[in-house]
PDB file of C-alpha atoms and ligand atoms in Angstrom:
ATOM      1  CA  MET A   1       0.000   0.000   0.000  1.00 95.00           C
ATOM      2  CA  ILE A   2       2.826   2.396   0.917  1.00 97.00           C
ATOM      3  CA  ILE A   3       6.436   2.181  -0.253  1.00 97.00           C
ATOM      4  CA  PHE A   4       9.108   4.720   0.677  1.00 98.00           C
ATOM      5  CA  ASP A   5      12.323   4.190  -1.259  1.00 97.00           C
ATOM      6  CA  GLN A   6      15.321   6.280  -0.148  1.00 97.00           C
ATOM      7  CA  VAL A   7      13.103   9.261   0.572  1.00 97.00           C
ATOM      8  CA  SER A   8      14.651  12.529   1.715  1.00 97.00           C
ATOM      9  CA  LYS A   9      12.791  15.743   2.424  1.00 97.00           C
ATOM     10  CA  SER A  10      14.462  19.101   2.934  1.00 96.00           C
ATOM     11  CA  TYR A  11      12.391  22.161   3.715  1.00 95.00           C
ATOM     12  CA  GLU A  12      13.242  25.607   2.443  1.00 89.00           C
ATOM     13  CA  GLY A  13      16.025  26.939   4.588  1.00 85.00           C
ATOM     14  CA  GLY A  14      17.759  23.586   4.323  1.00 76.00           C
ATOM     15  CA  HIS A  15      16.311  21.716   7.257  1.00 88.00           C
ATOM     16  CA  GLN A  16      16.331  18.009   6.426  1.00 93.00           C
ATOM     17  CA  ALA A  17      13.217  16.442   7.959  1.00 97.00           C
ATOM     18  CA  LEU A  18      13.636  12.956   6.409  1.00 98.00           C
ATOM     19  CA  ARG A  19      16.888  11.256   5.426  1.00 97.00           C
ATOM     20  CA  GLU A  20      16.990   8.375   2.947  1.00 96.00           C
ATOM     21  CA  LEU A  21      14.005   6.705   4.491  1.00 97.00           C
ATOM     22  CA  SER A  22      12.907   3.312   3.144  1.00 97.00           C
ATOM     23  CA  PHE A  23      10.045   1.144   4.366  1.00 96.00           C
ATOM     24  CA  HIS A  24       7.119  -0.861   3.078  1.00 96.00           C
ATOM     25  CA  LEU A  25       3.677  -0.874   4.662  1.00 97.00           C
ATOM     26  CA  PRO A  26       1.759  -3.801   3.126  1.00 97.00           C
ATOM     27  CA  LYS A  27      -1.929  -3.580   2.354  1.00 97.00           C
ATOM     28  CA  GLY A  28      -4.129  -4.492   5.306  1.00 97.00           C
ATOM     29  CA  GLU A  29      -1.482  -3.872   7.991  1.00 97.00           C
ATOM     30  CA  MET A  30      -1.675  -1.530  10.940  1.00 97.00           C
ATOM     31  CA  ARG A  31       1.476   0.225  12.164  1.00 97.00           C
ATOM     32  CA  PHE A  32       2.491   2.964  14.515  1.00 96.00           C
ATOM     33  CA  LEU A  33       4.791   5.782  13.504  1.00 97.00           C
ATOM     34  CA  THR A  34       6.829   6.871  16.513  1.00 95.00           C
ATOM     35  CA  GLY A  35       9.572   9.324  17.385  1.00 93.00           C
ATOM     36  CA  HIS A  36      10.101  12.477  19.402  1.00 90.00           C
ATOM     37  CA  SER A  37       8.668  15.814  18.338  1.00 90.00           C
ATOM     38  CA  GLY A  38      10.604  16.966  15.281  1.00 92.00           C
ATOM     39  CA  ALA A  39      11.627  13.428  14.226  1.00 95.00           C
ATOM     40  CA  GLY A  40       9.748  13.734  10.930  1.00 96.00           C
ATOM     41  CA  LYS A  41       6.412  11.983  11.591  1.00 96.00           C
ATOM     42  CA  SER A  42       4.171  14.752  10.241  1.00 95.00           C
ATOM     43  CA  THR A  43       6.445  15.201   7.240  1.00 97.00           C
ATOM     44  CA  LEU A  44       6.159  11.504   6.422  1.00 98.00           C
ATOM     45  CA  LEU A  45       2.351  11.691   6.595  1.00 97.00           C
ATOM     46  CA  LYS A  46       2.291  14.866   4.492  1.00 96.00           C
ATOM     47  CA  LEU A  47       4.302  13.145   1.755  1.00 97.00           C
ATOM     48  CA  ILE A  48       1.713  10.351   1.653  1.00 97.00           C
ATOM     49  CA  MET A  49      -1.115  12.912   1.450  1.00 95.00           C
ATOM     50  CA  MET A  50       0.784  14.935  -1.170  1.00 94.00           C
ATOM     51  CA  MET A  51       0.772  17.992   1.050  1.00 93.00           C
ATOM     52  CA  GLU A  52       4.534  17.966   0.495  1.00 94.00           C
ATOM     53  CA  ARG A  53       6.724  16.473  -2.225  1.00 94.00           C
ATOM     54  CA  PRO A  54       9.930  14.503  -1.567  1.00 95.00           C
ATOM     55  CA  THR A  55      13.240  16.212  -2.311  1.00 95.00           C
ATOM     56  CA  SER A  56      14.579  12.857  -3.523  1.00 96.00           C
ATOM     57  CA  GLY A  57      13.540   9.223  -3.524  1.00 97.00           C
ATOM     58  CA  GLN A  58      10.216   7.652  -4.366  1.00 97.00           C
ATOM     59  CA  VAL A  59       6.913   7.579  -2.529  1.00 98.00           C
ATOM     60  CA  ILE A  60       4.465   5.002  -3.867  1.00 97.00           C
ATOM     61  CA  VAL A  61       0.930   4.908  -2.470  1.00 96.00           C
ATOM     62  CA  ASN A  62      -1.658   2.472  -3.755  1.00 94.00           C
ATOM     63  CA  ASP A  63       0.476   1.752  -6.842  1.00 93.00           C
ATOM     64  CA  ARG A  64       0.811   5.435  -7.708  1.00 95.00           C
ATOM     65  CA  ASN A  65       4.285   6.956  -7.850  1.00 95.00           C
ATOM     66  CA  LEU A  66       3.535  10.271  -6.171  1.00 95.00           C
ATOM     67  CA  GLY A  67       6.710  12.001  -7.300  1.00 88.00           C
ATOM     68  CA  LYS A  68       5.637  11.609 -10.913  1.00 86.00           C
ATOM     69  CA  LEU A  69       1.999  12.521 -10.402  1.00 92.00           C
ATOM     70  CA  PRO A  70       0.799  15.826 -11.838  1.00 92.00           C
ATOM     71  CA  ALA A  71      -0.980  18.234  -9.483  1.00 90.00           C
ATOM     72  CA  ARG A  72      -4.333  17.633 -11.147  1.00 94.00           C
ATOM     73  CA  ARG A  73      -4.274  14.025  -9.901  1.00 93.00           C
ATOM     74  CA  VAL A  74      -3.798  14.976  -6.248  1.00 93.00           C
ATOM     75  CA  PRO A  75      -7.575  14.757  -5.473  1.00 89.00           C
ATOM     76  CA  GLU A  76      -7.617  11.194  -6.806  1.00 90.00           C
ATOM     77  CA  VAL A  77      -4.840  10.226  -4.370  1.00 92.00           C
ATOM     78  CA  ARG A  78      -6.547  11.957  -1.439  1.00 91.00           C
ATOM     79  CA  ARG A  79      -9.856  10.202  -2.061  1.00 90.00           C
ATOM     80  CA  ASP A  80      -8.173   6.931  -1.100  1.00 93.00           C
ATOM     81  CA  ILE A  81      -6.887   8.303   2.207  1.00 96.00           C
ATOM     82  CA  GLY A  82      -8.835   9.018   5.374  1.00 96.00           C
ATOM     83  CA  VAL A  83      -7.050  11.375   7.757  1.00 96.00           C
ATOM     84  CA  VAL A  84      -7.574  11.844  11.491  1.00 95.00           C
ATOM     85  CA  PHE A  85      -5.980  14.882  13.127  1.00 89.00           C
ATOM     86  CA  GLN A  86      -5.048  15.497  16.754  1.00 86.00           C
ATOM     87  CA  ASN A  87      -7.379  18.463  17.079  1.00 83.00           C
ATOM     88  CA  HIS A  88     -10.033  16.716  14.918  1.00 77.00           C
ATOM     89  CA  GLN A  89     -10.638  19.911  12.870  1.00 88.00           C
ATOM     90  CA  LEU A  90     -14.420  19.700  13.107  1.00 95.00           C
ATOM     91  CA  LEU A  91     -16.574  22.605  11.956  1.00 96.00           C
ATOM     92  CA  PHE A  92     -18.599  24.068  14.797  1.00 96.00           C
ATOM     93  CA  ASP A  93     -21.084  25.885  12.545  1.00 97.00           C
ATOM     94  CA  ARG A  94     -22.857  22.647  11.596  1.00 97.00           C
ATOM     95  CA  SER A  95     -24.119  19.380  13.042  1.00 98.00           C
ATOM     96  CA  VAL A  96     -22.225  16.146  13.609  1.00 98.00           C
ATOM     97  CA  PHE A  97     -24.078  14.689  10.613  1.00 98.00           C
ATOM     98  CA  ASP A  98     -23.013  17.547   8.336  1.00 98.00           C
ATOM     99  CA  ASN A  99     -19.389  17.306   9.477  1.00 98.00           C
ATOM    100  CA  VAL A 100     -19.219  13.621   8.628  1.00 98.00           C
ATOM    101  CA  ALA A 101     -21.099  14.191   5.345  1.00 98.00           C
ATOM    102  CA  LEU A 102     -18.588  16.732   4.074  1.00 95.00           C
ATOM    103  CA  PRO A 103     -16.217  14.383   2.201  1.00 92.00           C
ATOM    104  CA  LEU A 104     -19.215  12.742   0.502  1.00 95.00           C
ATOM    105  CA  ILE A 105     -20.713  16.070  -0.559  1.00 94.00           C
ATOM    106  CA  ILE A 106     -17.340  17.091  -1.985  1.00 89.00           C
ATOM    107  CA  ALA A 107     -17.115  13.751  -3.832  1.00 88.00           C
ATOM    108  CA  GLY A 108     -20.553  14.395  -5.322  1.00 93.00           C
ATOM    109  CA  TYR A 109     -22.633  11.658  -3.674  1.00 94.00           C
ATOM    110  CA  GLY A 110     -26.419  11.925  -3.904  1.00 96.00           C
ATOM    111  CA  HIS A 111     -28.659  12.789  -0.968  1.00 95.00           C
ATOM    112  CA  ARG A 112     -29.725   9.220  -0.200  1.00 96.00           C
ATOM    113  CA  ASP A 113     -26.202   7.772  -0.362  1.00 96.00           C
ATOM    114  CA  VAL A 114     -24.947  10.523   1.913  1.00 98.00           C
ATOM    115  CA  GLY A 115     -27.557   9.718   4.558  1.00 97.00           C
ATOM    116  CA  ARG A 116     -26.902   6.001   4.416  1.00 97.00           C
ATOM    117  CA  ARG A 117     -23.113   6.276   4.530  1.00 97.00           C
ATOM    118  CA  VAL A 118     -22.988   8.948   7.230  1.00 98.00           C
ATOM    119  CA  ARG A 119     -25.210   6.860   9.499  1.00 98.00           C
ATOM    120  CA  ALA A 120     -23.111   3.755   8.825  1.00 97.00           C
ATOM    121  CA  ALA A 121     -19.954   5.673   9.790  1.00 97.00           C
ATOM    122  CA  LEU A 122     -21.537   7.174  12.926  1.00 98.00           C
ATOM    123  CA  ASP A 123     -22.779   3.731  13.897  1.00 97.00           C
ATOM    124  CA  LYS A 124     -19.257   2.297  13.637  1.00 95.00           C
ATOM    125  CA  VAL A 125     -17.915   4.896  16.088  1.00 96.00           C
ATOM    126  CA  GLY A 126     -20.936   4.570  18.400  1.00 95.00           C
ATOM    127  CA  LEU A 127     -22.403   8.031  17.826  1.00 97.00           C
ATOM    128  CA  LEU A 128     -25.559   7.348  15.866  1.00 96.00           C
ATOM    129  CA  ASP A 129     -27.654   9.090  18.519  1.00 97.00           C
ATOM    130  CA  LYS A 130     -25.585  12.297  18.278  1.00 98.00           C
ATOM    131  CA  GLU A 131     -26.039  13.092  14.598  1.00 97.00           C
ATOM    132  CA  ARG A 132     -28.132  16.223  15.202  1.00 97.00           C
ATOM    133  CA  LYS A 133     -25.872  17.672  17.883  1.00 98.00           C
ATOM    134  CA  ASN A 134     -23.349  20.412  17.345  1.00 98.00           C
ATOM    135  CA  PRO A 135     -19.854  18.950  17.853  1.00 97.00           C
ATOM    136  CA  MET A 136     -19.220  21.682  20.422  1.00 96.00           C
ATOM    137  CA  ALA A 137     -21.717  19.921  22.708  1.00 97.00           C
ATOM    138  CA  LEU A 138     -19.703  16.676  22.659  1.00 96.00           C
ATOM    139  CA  SER A 139     -16.859  15.517  24.902  1.00 94.00           C
ATOM    140  CA  GLY A 140     -13.277  15.453  23.603  1.00 92.00           C
ATOM    141  CA  GLY A 141     -13.411  11.698  23.036  1.00 93.00           C
ATOM    142  CA  GLU A 142     -16.699  11.982  21.168  1.00 95.00           C
ATOM    143  CA  GLN A 143     -15.346  14.796  19.004  1.00 95.00           C
ATOM    144  CA  GLN A 144     -12.398  12.618  18.063  1.00 94.00           C
ATOM    145  CA  ARG A 145     -14.793   9.790  17.161  1.00 95.00           C
ATOM    146  CA  VAL A 146     -16.681  12.197  14.872  1.00 97.00           C
ATOM    147  CA  GLY A 147     -13.312  12.990  13.264  1.00 96.00           C
ATOM    148  CA  ILE A 148     -12.766   9.270  12.715  1.00 96.00           C
ATOM    149  CA  ALA A 149     -16.255   8.822  11.246  1.00 97.00           C
ATOM    150  CA  ARG A 150     -15.520  11.649   8.812  1.00 97.00           C
ATOM    151  CA  ALA A 151     -12.194  10.013   7.862  1.00 96.00           C
ATOM    152  CA  VAL A 152     -13.778   6.634   7.085  1.00 96.00           C
ATOM    153  CA  VAL A 153     -17.137   7.719   5.618  1.00 97.00           C
ATOM    154  CA  ASN A 154     -15.769   7.455   2.093  1.00 93.00           C
ATOM    155  CA  LYS A 155     -14.466   3.926   2.847  1.00 94.00           C
ATOM    156  CA  PRO A 156     -10.846   4.729   2.019  1.00 95.00           C
ATOM    157  CA  PRO A 157      -8.433   1.772   1.821  1.00 97.00           C
ATOM    158  CA  LEU A 158      -5.846   3.767   3.798  1.00 98.00           C
ATOM    159  CA  LEU A 159      -6.326   5.523   7.126  1.00 98.00           C
ATOM    160  CA  LEU A 160      -3.702   7.925   8.481  1.00 98.00           C
ATOM    161  CA  ALA A 161      -3.747   9.535  11.915  1.00 97.00           C
ATOM    162  CA  ASP A 162      -1.475  12.245  13.326  1.00 95.00           C
ATOM    163  CA  GLU A 163      -1.407  12.074  17.142  1.00 94.00           C
ATOM    164  CA  PRO A 164      -5.099  11.121  17.304  1.00 94.00           C
ATOM    165  CA  THR A 165      -5.029  10.690  21.086  1.00 92.00           C
ATOM    166  CA  GLY A 166      -2.858  13.717  21.858  1.00 87.00           C
ATOM    167  CA  ASN A 167      -5.563  15.518  23.829  1.00 81.00           C
ATOM    168  CA  LEU A 168      -7.249  12.510  25.456  1.00 88.00           C
ATOM    169  CA  ASP A 169      -6.790  10.716  28.768  1.00 90.00           C
ATOM    170  CA  PRO A 170      -5.428   7.116  28.745  1.00 90.00           C
ATOM    171  CA  GLU A 171      -8.831   5.420  28.895  1.00 91.00           C
ATOM    172  CA  LEU A 172     -10.298   7.396  25.992  1.00 91.00           C
ATOM    173  CA  SER A 173      -7.044   6.976  24.077  1.00 92.00           C
ATOM    174  CA  ALA A 174      -7.327   3.203  24.387  1.00 92.00           C
ATOM    175  CA  GLU A 175     -10.903   3.387  23.053  1.00 92.00           C
ATOM    176  CA  ILE A 176      -9.779   5.411  20.050  1.00 93.00           C
ATOM    177  CA  MET A 177      -6.975   2.932  19.317  1.00 94.00           C
ATOM    178  CA  HIS A 178      -9.500   0.108  19.555  1.00 94.00           C
ATOM    179  CA  LEU A 179     -11.610   1.842  16.902  1.00 95.00           C
ATOM    180  CA  PHE A 180      -8.605   1.960  14.575  1.00 96.00           C
ATOM    181  CA  GLU A 181      -8.085  -1.756  15.208  1.00 96.00           C
ATOM    182  CA  GLN A 182     -11.676  -2.453  14.202  1.00 95.00           C
ATOM    183  CA  PHE A 183     -11.186  -0.669  10.886  1.00 95.00           C
ATOM    184  CA  ASN A 184      -7.943  -2.561  10.349  1.00 97.00           C
ATOM    185  CA  GLN A 185      -9.744  -5.853  10.999  1.00 96.00           C
ATOM    186  CA  VAL A 186     -12.038  -5.198   8.042  1.00 95.00           C
ATOM    187  CA  GLY A 187      -9.060  -4.656   5.736  1.00 96.00           C
ATOM    188  CA  VAL A 188      -8.170  -0.975   6.063  1.00 97.00           C
ATOM    189  CA  THR A 189      -4.430  -0.213   6.075  1.00 98.00           C
ATOM    190  CA  VAL A 190      -3.714   1.991   9.104  1.00 98.00           C
ATOM    191  CA  LEU A 191      -0.739   4.208   9.976  1.00 98.00           C
ATOM    192  CA  ILE A 192      -0.892   6.139  13.258  1.00 97.00           C
ATOM    193  CA  ALA A 193       1.715   8.709  14.319  1.00 96.00           C
ATOM    194  CA  THR A 194       2.011   8.881  18.075  1.00 93.00           C
ATOM    195  CA  HIS A 195       4.591   9.569  20.749  1.00 85.00           C
ATOM    196  CA  ASP A 196       2.462   7.859  23.384  1.00 85.00           C
ATOM    197  CA  ILE A 197       4.730   4.847  23.877  1.00 86.00           C
ATOM    198  CA  SER A 198       2.937   3.661  27.012  1.00 86.00           C
ATOM    199  CA  LEU A 199      -0.325   3.434  25.085  1.00 86.00           C
ATOM    200  CA  ILE A 200       1.030   1.315  22.231  1.00 89.00           C
ATOM    201  CA  ALA A 201       3.505  -0.789  24.227  1.00 87.00           C
ATOM    202  CA  ARG A 202       1.059  -3.649  24.717  1.00 83.00           C
ATOM    203  CA  MET A 203      -0.437  -3.517  21.265  1.00 89.00           C
ATOM    204  CA  PRO A 204       0.774  -6.165  18.804  1.00 90.00           C
ATOM    205  CA  TYR A 205       1.743  -3.919  15.920  1.00 94.00           C
ATOM    206  CA  ARG A 206       5.000  -3.101  14.230  1.00 94.00           C
ATOM    207  CA  LEU A 207       6.553   0.308  14.549  1.00 94.00           C
ATOM    208  CA  ILE A 208       8.101   2.719  12.121  1.00 95.00           C
ATOM    209  CA  SER A 209      10.408   4.598  14.490  1.00 95.00           C
ATOM    210  CA  LEU A 210      12.100   7.812  13.445  1.00 96.00           C
ATOM    211  CA  ARG A 211      14.962   9.738  14.965  1.00 95.00           C
ATOM    212  CA  GLU A 212      16.091  12.912  13.244  1.00 95.00           C
ATOM    213  CA  GLY A 213      14.439  11.809  10.031  1.00 96.00           C
ATOM    214  CA  ARG A 214      16.022   8.366   9.948  1.00 96.00           C
ATOM    215  CA  LEU A 215      14.570   4.955  10.586  1.00 94.00           C
ATOM    216  CA  ILE A 216      15.773   3.375  13.819  1.00 91.00           C
ATOM    217  CA  SER A 217      15.113  -0.185  14.826  1.00 69.00           C
ATOM    218  CA  ALA A 218      12.824  -0.890  17.722  1.00 56.00           C
ATOM    219  CA  ALA A 219      12.604  -3.931  19.978  1.00 46.00           C
ATOM    220  CA  GLY A 220      10.569  -6.764  18.511  1.00 45.00           C
ATOM    221  CA  ASP A 221      10.530  -5.219  15.139  1.00 52.00           C
ATOM    222  CA  ASN A 222      12.074  -5.882  11.754  1.00 45.00           C
ATOM    223  CA  LEU A 223      12.268  -2.606   9.995  1.00 45.00           C
ATOM    224  CA  GLY A 224      13.392  -1.549   6.592  1.00 41.00           C
ATOM    225  CA  ALA A 225      11.760  -4.574   5.017  1.00 38.00           C
ATOM    226  CA  ARG A 226      13.001  -3.430   1.647  1.00 33.00           C
TER     227      ARG A 226
HETATM  228  P1  ADP B   1       4.121  18.570  15.745  1.00 67.57           P
HETATM  229  O1  ADP B   1       5.135  18.679  16.852  1.00 67.57           O
HETATM  230  O2  ADP B   1       2.815  18.023  16.198  1.00 67.57           O
HETATM  231  O3  ADP B   1       4.645  17.933  14.505  1.00 67.57           O
HETATM  232  P2  ADP B   1       4.747  21.272  15.081  1.00 67.57           P
HETATM  233  O4  ADP B   1       4.371  22.304  16.093  1.00 67.57           O
HETATM  234  O5  ADP B   1       6.146  20.804  14.965  1.00 67.57           O
HETATM  235  O6  ADP B   1       3.752  20.048  15.301  1.00 67.57           O
HETATM  236  O7  ADP B   1       4.296  21.762  13.643  1.00 67.57           O
HETATM  237  C1  ADP B   1       3.056  22.316  13.392  1.00 67.57           C
HETATM  238  C2  ADP B   1       3.015  22.716  11.924  1.00 67.57           C
HETATM  239  O8  ADP B   1       4.055  23.650  11.599  1.00 67.57           O
HETATM  240  C3  ADP B   1       3.222  21.537  10.979  1.00 67.57           C
HETATM  241  O9  ADP B   1       2.378  21.709   9.853  1.00 67.57           O
HETATM  242  C4  ADP B   1       4.678  21.613  10.585  1.00 67.57           C
HETATM  243  O10 ADP B   1       4.920  21.078   9.300  1.00 67.57           O
HETATM  244  C5  ADP B   1       4.921  23.117  10.593  1.00 67.57           C
HETATM  245  N1  ADP B   1       6.284  23.399  11.000  1.00 67.57           N
HETATM  246  C6  ADP B   1       6.989  22.758  11.930  1.00 67.57           C
HETATM  247  N2  ADP B   1       8.217  23.268  12.040  1.00 67.57           N
HETATM  248  C7  ADP B   1       8.291  24.271  11.134  1.00 67.57           C
HETATM  249  C8  ADP B   1       9.299  25.186  10.748  1.00 67.57           C
HETATM  250  N3  ADP B   1      10.516  25.149  11.289  1.00 67.57           N
HETATM  251  N4  ADP B   1       9.005  26.104   9.790  1.00 67.57           N
HETATM  252  C9  ADP B   1       7.795  26.123   9.235  1.00 67.57           C
HETATM  253  N5  ADP B   1       6.803  25.276   9.551  1.00 67.57           N
HETATM  254  C10 ADP B   1       7.043  24.351  10.489  1.00 67.57           C
HETATM  255  P1  ADP B   2       7.187  15.453  13.949  1.00 67.57           P
HETATM  256  O1  ADP B   2       5.858  15.311  13.303  1.00 67.57           O
HETATM  257  O2  ADP B   2       7.861  14.132  14.220  1.00 67.57           O
HETATM  258  O3  ADP B   2       7.164  16.333  15.154  1.00 67.57           O
HETATM  259  P2  ADP B   2       7.849  17.091  11.652  1.00 67.57           P
HETATM  260  O4  ADP B   2       7.754  16.266  10.434  1.00 67.57           O
HETATM  261  O5  ADP B   2       6.715  18.036  11.979  1.00 67.57           O
HETATM  262  O6  ADP B   2       8.173  16.153  12.887  1.00 67.57           O
HETATM  263  O7  ADP B   2       9.154  17.970  11.581  1.00 67.57           O
HETATM  264  C1  ADP B   2      10.434  17.431  11.266  1.00 67.57           C
HETATM  265  C2  ADP B   2      11.425  18.558  11.209  1.00 67.57           C
HETATM  266  O8  ADP B   2      11.144  19.354  10.065  1.00 67.57           O
HETATM  267  C3  ADP B   2      11.361  19.505  12.420  1.00 67.57           C
HETATM  268  O9  ADP B   2      12.680  19.933  12.684  1.00 67.57           O
HETATM  269  C4  ADP B   2      10.503  20.651  11.918  1.00 67.57           C
HETATM  270  O10 ADP B   2      10.819  21.852  12.573  1.00 67.57           O
HETATM  271  C5  ADP B   2      10.886  20.698  10.449  1.00 67.57           C
HETATM  272  N1  ADP B   2       9.743  21.205   9.623  1.00 67.57           N
HETATM  273  C6  ADP B   2       8.511  20.655   9.552  1.00 67.57           C
HETATM  274  N2  ADP B   2       7.733  21.339   8.696  1.00 67.57           N
HETATM  275  C7  ADP B   2       8.502  22.346   8.221  1.00 67.57           C
HETATM  276  C8  ADP B   2       8.300  23.400   7.269  1.00 67.57           C
HETATM  277  N3  ADP B   2       7.113  23.559   6.650  1.00 67.57           N
HETATM  278  N4  ADP B   2       9.335  24.228   7.011  1.00 67.57           N
HETATM  279  C9  ADP B   2      10.534  24.064   7.624  1.00 67.57           C
HETATM  280  N5  ADP B   2      10.805  23.096   8.505  1.00 67.57           N
HETATM  281  C10 ADP B   2       9.807  22.244   8.810  1.00 67.57           C
END
């Protein structure tokens, strides 16, 4: 699903965020992306989402070589990727339903499909009864679940998350991680950036661990599969 081959990324001003990074995330796997603040996690996710382009090396997502893809094909890449953010980025001027519906409206789905899919997504995150509420009226954990429903409503084969539990207490964080596991169990490829080592320590998933933009090996892990 995702292949990084010798990928480096330098930002303007010369800061090198990623250094010759190679890894392979097979379809259907779930992995955690770890490393201290500044290690390059967000940069790695942005390359996958085509919010940034690599300075050198190849990024291949869902059989598309992103470095060679013209800008007009960026929306096609993004349609295959659901993204969950730390601060969920919900819109407070509309209901939970309308927040989750947004990607479908943008993709041009009809009224009936939107209703059916939004309710299916809200059901999966346990918030079917909250569809008419304003997200402001929900707890932090519920808001993050709305963010997850919005990320999966389009049924993307790939789900990315950038510190999805950053603002939640340990119990709610575990619930959110369990939701990601449920999506992975139905075949979604999942990559979650987190520095919450205590949370993921007991979870049976491989890590992609970064330090200063390089891959480092982690206990119980065989990295750099390529
Ligand atoms: P995090 O620690 O969660 O990655 P940051 O505070 O480092 O968040 O970054 C927030 C945003 O600012 C990101 O979009 C990141 O790409 C951008 N950013 C980070 N460092 C710099 C920088 N030195 N110059 C410009 N933008 C930056
Ligand atoms: P992480 O997500 O692991 O905290 P980032 O990918 O946000 O790491 O950042 C990696 C490095 O790149 C940091 O040193 C950060 O300051 C720098 N950086 C990130 N975004 C930008 C940017 N837009 N411009 C310049 N430097 C950036």
